[in-house]
Tab-separated table of N, CA and C and ligand atoms in Angstrom:
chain	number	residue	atom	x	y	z
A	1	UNK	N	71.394	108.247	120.693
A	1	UNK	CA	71.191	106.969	119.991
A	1	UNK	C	70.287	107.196	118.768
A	2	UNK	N	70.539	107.240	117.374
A	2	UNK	CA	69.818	107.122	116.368
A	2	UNK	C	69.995	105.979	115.296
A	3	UNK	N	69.209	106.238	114.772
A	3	UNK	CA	69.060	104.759	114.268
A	3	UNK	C	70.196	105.081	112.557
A	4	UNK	N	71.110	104.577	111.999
A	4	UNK	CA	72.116	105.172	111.025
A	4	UNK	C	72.032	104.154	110.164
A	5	UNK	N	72.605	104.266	108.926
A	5	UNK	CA	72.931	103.208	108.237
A	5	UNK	C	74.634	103.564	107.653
A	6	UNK	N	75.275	102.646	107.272
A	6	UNK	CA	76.575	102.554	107.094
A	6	UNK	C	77.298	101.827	105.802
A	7	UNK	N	78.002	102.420	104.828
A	7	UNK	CA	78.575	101.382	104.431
A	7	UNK	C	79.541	100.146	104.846
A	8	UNK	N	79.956	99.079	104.440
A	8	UNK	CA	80.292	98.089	104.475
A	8	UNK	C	80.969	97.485	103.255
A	9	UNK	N	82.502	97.036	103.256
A	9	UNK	CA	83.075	96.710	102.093
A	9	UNK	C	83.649	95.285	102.542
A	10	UNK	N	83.058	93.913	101.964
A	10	UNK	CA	84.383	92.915	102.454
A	10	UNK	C	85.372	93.133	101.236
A	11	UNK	N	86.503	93.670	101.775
A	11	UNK	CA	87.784	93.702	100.455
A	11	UNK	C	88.460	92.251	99.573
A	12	UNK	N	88.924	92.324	98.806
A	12	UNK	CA	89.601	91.430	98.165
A	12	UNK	C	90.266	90.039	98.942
A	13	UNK	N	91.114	90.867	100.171
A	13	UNK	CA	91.421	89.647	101.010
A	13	UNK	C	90.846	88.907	102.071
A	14	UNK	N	89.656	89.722	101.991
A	14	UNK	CA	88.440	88.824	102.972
A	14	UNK	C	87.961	87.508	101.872
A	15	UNK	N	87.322	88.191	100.851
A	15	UNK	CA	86.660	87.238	99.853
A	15	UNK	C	87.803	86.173	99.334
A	16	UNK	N	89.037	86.292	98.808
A	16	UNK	CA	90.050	85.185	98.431
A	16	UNK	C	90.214	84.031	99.629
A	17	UNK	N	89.697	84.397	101.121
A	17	UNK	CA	90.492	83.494	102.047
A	17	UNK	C	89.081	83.157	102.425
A	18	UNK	N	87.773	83.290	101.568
A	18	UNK	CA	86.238	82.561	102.251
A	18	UNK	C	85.617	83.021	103.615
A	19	UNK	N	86.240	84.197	103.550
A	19	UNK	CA	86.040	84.626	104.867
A	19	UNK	C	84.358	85.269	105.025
A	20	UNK	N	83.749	85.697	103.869
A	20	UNK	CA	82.829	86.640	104.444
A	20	UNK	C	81.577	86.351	105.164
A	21	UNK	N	81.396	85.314	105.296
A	21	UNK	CA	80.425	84.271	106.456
A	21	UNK	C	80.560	84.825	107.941
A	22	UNK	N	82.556	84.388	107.887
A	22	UNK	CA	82.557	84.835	109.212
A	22	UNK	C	82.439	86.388	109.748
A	23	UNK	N	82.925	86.953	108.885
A	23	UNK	CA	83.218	88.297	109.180
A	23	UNK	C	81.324	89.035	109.199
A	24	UNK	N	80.634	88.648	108.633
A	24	UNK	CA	79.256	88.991	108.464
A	24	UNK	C	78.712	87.835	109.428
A	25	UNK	N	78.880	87.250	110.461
A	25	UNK	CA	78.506	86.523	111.621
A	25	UNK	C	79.054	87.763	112.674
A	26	UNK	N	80.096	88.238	112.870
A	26	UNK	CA	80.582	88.975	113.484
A	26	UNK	C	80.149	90.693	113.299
A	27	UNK	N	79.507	91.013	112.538
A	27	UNK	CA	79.135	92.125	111.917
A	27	UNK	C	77.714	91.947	113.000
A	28	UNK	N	76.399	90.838	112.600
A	28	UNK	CA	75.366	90.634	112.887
A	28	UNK	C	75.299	90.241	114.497
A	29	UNK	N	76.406	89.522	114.413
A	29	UNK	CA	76.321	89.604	116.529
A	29	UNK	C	76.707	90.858	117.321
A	30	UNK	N	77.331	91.836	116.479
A	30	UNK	CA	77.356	93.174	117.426
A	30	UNK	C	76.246	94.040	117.175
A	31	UNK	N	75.212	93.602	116.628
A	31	UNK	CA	73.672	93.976	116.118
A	31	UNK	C	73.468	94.834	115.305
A	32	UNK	N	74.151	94.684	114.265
A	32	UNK	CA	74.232	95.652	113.085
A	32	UNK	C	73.199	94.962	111.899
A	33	UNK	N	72.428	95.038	111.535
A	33	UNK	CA	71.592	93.916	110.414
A	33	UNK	C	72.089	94.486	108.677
A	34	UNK	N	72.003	93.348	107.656
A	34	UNK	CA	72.612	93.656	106.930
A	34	UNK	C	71.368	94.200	105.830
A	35	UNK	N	71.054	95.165	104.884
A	35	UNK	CA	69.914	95.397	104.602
A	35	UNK	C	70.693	95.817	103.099
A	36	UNK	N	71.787	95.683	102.582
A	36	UNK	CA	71.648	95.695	101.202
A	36	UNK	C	72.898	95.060	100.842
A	37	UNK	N	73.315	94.110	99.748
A	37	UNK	CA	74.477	93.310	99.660
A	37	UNK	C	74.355	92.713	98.068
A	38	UNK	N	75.679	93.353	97.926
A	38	UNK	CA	76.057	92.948	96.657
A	38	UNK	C	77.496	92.127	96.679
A	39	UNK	N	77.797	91.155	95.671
A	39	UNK	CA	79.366	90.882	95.177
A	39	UNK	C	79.434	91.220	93.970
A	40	UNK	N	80.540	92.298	93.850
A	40	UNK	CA	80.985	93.087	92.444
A	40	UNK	C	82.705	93.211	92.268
A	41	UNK	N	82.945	92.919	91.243
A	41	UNK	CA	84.130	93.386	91.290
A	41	UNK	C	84.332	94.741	90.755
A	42	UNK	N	85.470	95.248	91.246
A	42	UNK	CA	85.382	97.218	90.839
A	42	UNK	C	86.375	97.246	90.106
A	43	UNK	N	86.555	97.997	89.069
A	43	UNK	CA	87.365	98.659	87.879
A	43	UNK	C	88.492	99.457	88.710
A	44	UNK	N	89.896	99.578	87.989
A	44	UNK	CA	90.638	100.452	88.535
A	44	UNK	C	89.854	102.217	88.557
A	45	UNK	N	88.904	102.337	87.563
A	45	UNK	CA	88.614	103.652	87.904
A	45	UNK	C	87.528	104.093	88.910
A	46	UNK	N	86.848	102.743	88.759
A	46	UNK	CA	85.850	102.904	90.015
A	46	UNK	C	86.716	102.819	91.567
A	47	UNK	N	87.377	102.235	91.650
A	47	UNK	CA	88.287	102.569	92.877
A	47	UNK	C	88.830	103.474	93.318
A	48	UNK	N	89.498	103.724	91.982
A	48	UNK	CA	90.501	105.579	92.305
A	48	UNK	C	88.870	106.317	92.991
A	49	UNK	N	88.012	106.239	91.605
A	49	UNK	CA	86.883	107.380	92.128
A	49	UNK	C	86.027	107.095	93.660
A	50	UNK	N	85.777	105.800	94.010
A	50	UNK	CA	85.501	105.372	95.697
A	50	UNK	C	86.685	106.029	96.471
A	51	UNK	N	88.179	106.008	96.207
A	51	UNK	CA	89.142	106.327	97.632
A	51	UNK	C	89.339	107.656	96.966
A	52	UNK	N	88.736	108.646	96.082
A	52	UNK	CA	89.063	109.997	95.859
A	52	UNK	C	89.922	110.681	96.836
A	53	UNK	N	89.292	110.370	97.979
A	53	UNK	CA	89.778	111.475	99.076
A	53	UNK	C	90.721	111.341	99.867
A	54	UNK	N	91.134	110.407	99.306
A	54	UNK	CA	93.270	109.566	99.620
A	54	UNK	C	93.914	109.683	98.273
A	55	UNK	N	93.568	110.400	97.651
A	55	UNK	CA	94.177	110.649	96.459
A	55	UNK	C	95.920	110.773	95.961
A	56	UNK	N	95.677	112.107	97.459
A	56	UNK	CA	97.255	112.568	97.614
A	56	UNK	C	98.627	112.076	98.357
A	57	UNK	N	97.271	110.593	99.113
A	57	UNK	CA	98.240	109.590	99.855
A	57	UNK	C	99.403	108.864	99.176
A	58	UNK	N	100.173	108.681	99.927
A	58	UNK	CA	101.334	107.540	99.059
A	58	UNK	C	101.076	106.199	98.652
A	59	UNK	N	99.626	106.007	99.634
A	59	UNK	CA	99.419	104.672	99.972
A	59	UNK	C	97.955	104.389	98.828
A	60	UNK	N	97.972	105.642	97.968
A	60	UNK	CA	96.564	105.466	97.277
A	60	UNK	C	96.693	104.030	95.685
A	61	UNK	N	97.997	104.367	94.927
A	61	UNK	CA	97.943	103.370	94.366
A	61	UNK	C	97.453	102.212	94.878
A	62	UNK	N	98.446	101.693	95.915
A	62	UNK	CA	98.785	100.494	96.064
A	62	UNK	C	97.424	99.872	96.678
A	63	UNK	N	96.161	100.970	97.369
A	63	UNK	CA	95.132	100.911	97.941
A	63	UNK	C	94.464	100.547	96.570
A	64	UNK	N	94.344	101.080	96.017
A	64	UNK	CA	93.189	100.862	94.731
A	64	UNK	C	93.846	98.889	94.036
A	65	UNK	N	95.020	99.088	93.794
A	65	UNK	CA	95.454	97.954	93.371
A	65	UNK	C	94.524	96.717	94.176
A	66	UNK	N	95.140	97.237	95.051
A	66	UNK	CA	94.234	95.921	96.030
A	66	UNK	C	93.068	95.598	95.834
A	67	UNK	N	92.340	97.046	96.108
A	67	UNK	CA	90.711	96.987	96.163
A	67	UNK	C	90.368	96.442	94.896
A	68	UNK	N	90.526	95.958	93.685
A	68	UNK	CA	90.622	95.654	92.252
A	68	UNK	C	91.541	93.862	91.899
A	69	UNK	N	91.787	93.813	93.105
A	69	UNK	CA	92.603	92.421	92.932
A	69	UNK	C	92.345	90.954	92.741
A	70	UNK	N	90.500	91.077	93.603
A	70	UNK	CA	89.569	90.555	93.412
A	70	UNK	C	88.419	90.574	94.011
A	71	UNK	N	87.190	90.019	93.613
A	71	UNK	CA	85.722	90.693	94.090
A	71	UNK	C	85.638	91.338	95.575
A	72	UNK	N	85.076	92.263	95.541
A	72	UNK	CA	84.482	92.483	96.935
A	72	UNK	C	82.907	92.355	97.497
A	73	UNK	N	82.272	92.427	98.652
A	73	UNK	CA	81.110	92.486	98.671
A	73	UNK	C	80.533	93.679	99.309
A	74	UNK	N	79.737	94.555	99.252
A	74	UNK	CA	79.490	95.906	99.170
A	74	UNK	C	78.095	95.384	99.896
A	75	UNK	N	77.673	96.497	101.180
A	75	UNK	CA	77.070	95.898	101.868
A	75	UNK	C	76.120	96.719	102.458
A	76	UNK	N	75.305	97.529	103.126
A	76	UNK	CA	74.484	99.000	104.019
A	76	UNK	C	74.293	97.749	105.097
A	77	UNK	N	75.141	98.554	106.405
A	77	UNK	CA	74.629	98.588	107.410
A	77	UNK	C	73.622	98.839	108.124
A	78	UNK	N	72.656	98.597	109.296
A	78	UNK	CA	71.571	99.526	109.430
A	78	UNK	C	71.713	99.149	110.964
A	79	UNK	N	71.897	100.357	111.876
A	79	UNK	CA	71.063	99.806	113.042
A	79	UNK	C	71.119	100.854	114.645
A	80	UNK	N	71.320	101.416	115.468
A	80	UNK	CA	71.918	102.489	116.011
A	80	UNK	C	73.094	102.719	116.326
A	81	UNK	N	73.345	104.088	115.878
A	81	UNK	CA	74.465	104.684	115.784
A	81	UNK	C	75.782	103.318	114.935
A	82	UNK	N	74.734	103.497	113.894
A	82	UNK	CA	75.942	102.278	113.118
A	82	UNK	C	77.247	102.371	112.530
A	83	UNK	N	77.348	104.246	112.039
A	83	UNK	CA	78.843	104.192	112.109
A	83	UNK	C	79.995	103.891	113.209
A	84	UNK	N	79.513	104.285	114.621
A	84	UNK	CA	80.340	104.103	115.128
A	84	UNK	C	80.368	102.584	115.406
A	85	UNK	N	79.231	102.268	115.340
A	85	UNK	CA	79.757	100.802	115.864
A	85	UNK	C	79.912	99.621	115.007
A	86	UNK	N	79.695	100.389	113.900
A	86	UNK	CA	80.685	99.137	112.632
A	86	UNK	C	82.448	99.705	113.080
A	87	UNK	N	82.718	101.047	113.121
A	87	UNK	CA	83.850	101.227	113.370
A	87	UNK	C	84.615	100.613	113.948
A	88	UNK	N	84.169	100.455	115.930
A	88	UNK	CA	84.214	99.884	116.544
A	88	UNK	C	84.526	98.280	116.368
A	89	UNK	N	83.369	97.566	115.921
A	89	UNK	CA	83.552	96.473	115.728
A	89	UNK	C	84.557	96.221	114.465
A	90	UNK	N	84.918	96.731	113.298
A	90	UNK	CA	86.137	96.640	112.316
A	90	UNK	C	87.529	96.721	113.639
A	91	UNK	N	87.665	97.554	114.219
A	91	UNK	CA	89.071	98.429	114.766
A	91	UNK	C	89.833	98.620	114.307
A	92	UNK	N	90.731	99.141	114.792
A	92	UNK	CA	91.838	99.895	114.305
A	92	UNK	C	92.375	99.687	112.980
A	93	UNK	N	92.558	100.679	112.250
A	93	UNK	CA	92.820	100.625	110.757
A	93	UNK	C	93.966	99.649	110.083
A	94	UNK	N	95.097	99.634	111.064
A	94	UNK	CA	95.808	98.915	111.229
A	94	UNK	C	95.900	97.652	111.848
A	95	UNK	N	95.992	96.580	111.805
A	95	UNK	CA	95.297	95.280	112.308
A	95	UNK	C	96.208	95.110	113.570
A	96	UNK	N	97.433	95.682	113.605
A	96	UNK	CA	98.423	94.932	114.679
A	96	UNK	C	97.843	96.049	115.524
A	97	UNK	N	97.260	97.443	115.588
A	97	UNK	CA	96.771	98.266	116.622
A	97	UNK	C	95.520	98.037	117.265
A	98	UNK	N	94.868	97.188	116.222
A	98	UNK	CA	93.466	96.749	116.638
A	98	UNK	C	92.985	95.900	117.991
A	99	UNK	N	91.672	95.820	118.551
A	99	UNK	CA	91.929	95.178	119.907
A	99	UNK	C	91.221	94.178	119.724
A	100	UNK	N	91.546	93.027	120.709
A	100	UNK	CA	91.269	91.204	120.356
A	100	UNK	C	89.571	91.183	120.024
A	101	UNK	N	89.047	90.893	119.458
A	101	UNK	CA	88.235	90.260	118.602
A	101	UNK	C	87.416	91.244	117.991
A	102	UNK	N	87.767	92.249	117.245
A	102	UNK	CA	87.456	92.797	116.664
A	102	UNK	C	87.369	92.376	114.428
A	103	UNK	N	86.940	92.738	114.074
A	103	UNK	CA	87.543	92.036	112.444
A	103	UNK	C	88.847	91.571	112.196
A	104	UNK	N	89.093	93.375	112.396
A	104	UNK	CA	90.587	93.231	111.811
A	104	UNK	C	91.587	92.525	112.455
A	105	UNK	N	91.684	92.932	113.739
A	105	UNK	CA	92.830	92.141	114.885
A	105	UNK	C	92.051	90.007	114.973
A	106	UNK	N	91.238	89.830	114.053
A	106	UNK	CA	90.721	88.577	113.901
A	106	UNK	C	91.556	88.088	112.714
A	107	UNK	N	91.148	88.902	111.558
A	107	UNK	CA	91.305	88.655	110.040
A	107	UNK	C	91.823	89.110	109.264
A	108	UNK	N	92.252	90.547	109.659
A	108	UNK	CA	93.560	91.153	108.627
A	108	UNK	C	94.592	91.109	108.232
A	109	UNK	N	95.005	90.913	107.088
A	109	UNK	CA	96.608	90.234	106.559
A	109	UNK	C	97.150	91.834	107.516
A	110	UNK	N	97.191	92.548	106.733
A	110	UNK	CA	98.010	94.495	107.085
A	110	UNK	C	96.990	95.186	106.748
A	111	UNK	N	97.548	96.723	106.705
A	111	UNK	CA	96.982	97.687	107.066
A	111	UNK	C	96.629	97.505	105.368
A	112	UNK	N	96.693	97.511	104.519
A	112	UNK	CA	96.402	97.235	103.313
A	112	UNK	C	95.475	96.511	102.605
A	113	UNK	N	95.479	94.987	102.952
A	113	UNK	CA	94.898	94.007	102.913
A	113	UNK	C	94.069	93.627	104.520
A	114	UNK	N	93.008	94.629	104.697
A	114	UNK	CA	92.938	94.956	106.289
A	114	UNK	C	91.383	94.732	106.039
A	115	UNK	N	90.656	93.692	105.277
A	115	UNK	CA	89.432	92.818	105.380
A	115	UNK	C	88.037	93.548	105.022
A	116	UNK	N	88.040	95.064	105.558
A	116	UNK	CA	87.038	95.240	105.488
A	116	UNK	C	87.021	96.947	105.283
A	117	UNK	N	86.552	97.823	105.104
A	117	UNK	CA	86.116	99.311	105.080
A	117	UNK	C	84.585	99.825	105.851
A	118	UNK	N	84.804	100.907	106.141
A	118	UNK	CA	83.291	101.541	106.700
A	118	UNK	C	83.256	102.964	106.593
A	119	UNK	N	82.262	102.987	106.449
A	119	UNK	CA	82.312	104.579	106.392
A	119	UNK	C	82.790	105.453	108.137
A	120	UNK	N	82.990	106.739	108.018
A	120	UNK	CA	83.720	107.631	108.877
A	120	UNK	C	82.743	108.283	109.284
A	121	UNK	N	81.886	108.258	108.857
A	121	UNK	CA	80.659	109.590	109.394
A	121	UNK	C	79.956	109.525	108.796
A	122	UNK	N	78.436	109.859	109.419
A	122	UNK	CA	77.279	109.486	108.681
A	122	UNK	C	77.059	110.481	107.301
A	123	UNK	N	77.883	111.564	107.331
A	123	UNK	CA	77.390	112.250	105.992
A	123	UNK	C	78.240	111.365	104.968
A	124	UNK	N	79.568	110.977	105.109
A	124	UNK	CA	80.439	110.112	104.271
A	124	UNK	C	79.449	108.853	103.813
A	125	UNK	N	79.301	108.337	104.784
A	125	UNK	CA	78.241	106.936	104.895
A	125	UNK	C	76.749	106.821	103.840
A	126	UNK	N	76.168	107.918	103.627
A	126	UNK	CA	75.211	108.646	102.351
A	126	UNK	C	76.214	108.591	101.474
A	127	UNK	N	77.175	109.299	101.231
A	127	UNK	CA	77.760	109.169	99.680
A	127	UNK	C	78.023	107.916	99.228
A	128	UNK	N	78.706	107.250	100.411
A	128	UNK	CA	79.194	106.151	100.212
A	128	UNK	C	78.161	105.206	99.574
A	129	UNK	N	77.132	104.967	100.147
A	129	UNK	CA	76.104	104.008	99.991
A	129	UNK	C	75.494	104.697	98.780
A	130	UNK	N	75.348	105.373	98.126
A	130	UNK	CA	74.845	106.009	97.052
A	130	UNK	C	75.394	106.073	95.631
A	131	UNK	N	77.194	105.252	96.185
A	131	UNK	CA	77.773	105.189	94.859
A	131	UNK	C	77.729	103.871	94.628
A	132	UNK	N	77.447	102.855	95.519
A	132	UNK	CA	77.216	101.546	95.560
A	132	UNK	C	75.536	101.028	95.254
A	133	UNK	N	74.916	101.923	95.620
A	133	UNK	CA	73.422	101.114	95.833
A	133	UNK	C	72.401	102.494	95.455
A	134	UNK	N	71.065	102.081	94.319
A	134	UNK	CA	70.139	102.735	94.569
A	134	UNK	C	68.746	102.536	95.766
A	135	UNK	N	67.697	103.172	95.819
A	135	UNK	CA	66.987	103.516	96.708
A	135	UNK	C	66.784	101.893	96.884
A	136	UNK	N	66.216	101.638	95.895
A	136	UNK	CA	65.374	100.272	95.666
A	136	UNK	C	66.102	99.067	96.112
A	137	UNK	N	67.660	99.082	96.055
A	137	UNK	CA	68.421	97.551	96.656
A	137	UNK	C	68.312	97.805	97.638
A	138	UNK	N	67.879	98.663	99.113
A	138	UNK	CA	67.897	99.006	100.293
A	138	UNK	C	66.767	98.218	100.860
A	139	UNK	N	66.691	97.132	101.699
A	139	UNK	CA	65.226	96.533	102.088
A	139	UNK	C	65.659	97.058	103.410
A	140	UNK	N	65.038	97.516	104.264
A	140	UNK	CA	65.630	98.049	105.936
A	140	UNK	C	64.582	97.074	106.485
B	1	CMP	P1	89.865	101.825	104.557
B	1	CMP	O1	88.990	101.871	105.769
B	1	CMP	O2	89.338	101.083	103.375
B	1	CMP	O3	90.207	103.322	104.106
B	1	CMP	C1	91.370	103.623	103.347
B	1	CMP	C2	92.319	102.474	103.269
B	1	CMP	O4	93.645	102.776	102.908
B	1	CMP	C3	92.456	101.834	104.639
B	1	CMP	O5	91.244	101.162	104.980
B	1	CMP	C4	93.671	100.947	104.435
B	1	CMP	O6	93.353	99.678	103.905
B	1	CMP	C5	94.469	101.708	103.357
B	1	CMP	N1	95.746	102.207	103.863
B	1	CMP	C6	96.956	101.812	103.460
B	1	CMP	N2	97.927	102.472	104.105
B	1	CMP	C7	97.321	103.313	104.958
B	1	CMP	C8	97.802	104.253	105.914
B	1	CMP	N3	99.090	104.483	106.111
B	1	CMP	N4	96.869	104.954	106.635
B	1	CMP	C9	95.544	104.744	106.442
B	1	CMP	N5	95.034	103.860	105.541
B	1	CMP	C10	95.928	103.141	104.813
């Protein structure tokens, strides 16, 4: 059990449908606290350069399109072992695989428009939060 911090993305189709109340009610009841939060909208190049590492996917256009479609809110998790259990609490990447009350199997249009992102691992979870946020927006 250590104590982690995590990124956190509400995507385009969380924010268009008013969702991020709920979805950040649901974030904070599986005891994750929210300790840095922005709403930004991202550039097609800031996107390509955030999903770099799906580059060679088929699914990378149409991913960035999205992520760029309209604002998102960019967020650091903080609390133990918070990657896995933002993971956890998001589920399955795919919303129809996901299990009942989790984000996605709550709030996800598809695997595309799928509400929310997190980081994969705590070394990912540092980059991540580092291309979004300096030291100073971090209140823990
Ligand atoms: P996310 O956690 O933001 O990480 C990469 C995103 O690519 C993923 O959520 C999905 O929204 C999107 N995506 C689209 N198609 C696929 C796919 N076939 N496999 C994985 N991710 C996909």
């Amino acid at each position: 059990m250590t104590l982690q911090r995590t990124l956190s993305i509400l995507k385009p189709d969380a924010t268009r449908r008013n969702l991020t109340g709920k979805i950040n009610a649901v974030i904070e009841t599986a005891g994750l606290r929210i300790v840095a939060q922005k709403r930004i909208w991202l550039s097609l190049a800031q996107a390509q350069q955030f999903y770099a590492v799906h580059e060679s996917r088929a699914f990378f256009n149409d991913l960035c399109q999205s992520m760029i479609a309209g604002p998102i809110v960019v967020q650091v998790l903080e609390g133990t072992d918070a990657v896995s259990k933002y993971r956890e609490t998001m589920g399955a990447t795919n919303p129809e695989n996901a299990t009942a009350g989790t984000i996605r199997k709550e709030f996800a249009e598809s695997i595309e428009a799928n509400s929310v992102h997190g980081s994969d691992s705590e070394e990912n979870a540092a980059i991540e939060i580092a291309f979004f946020f300096s030291h100073i927006e971090i209140v823990g």
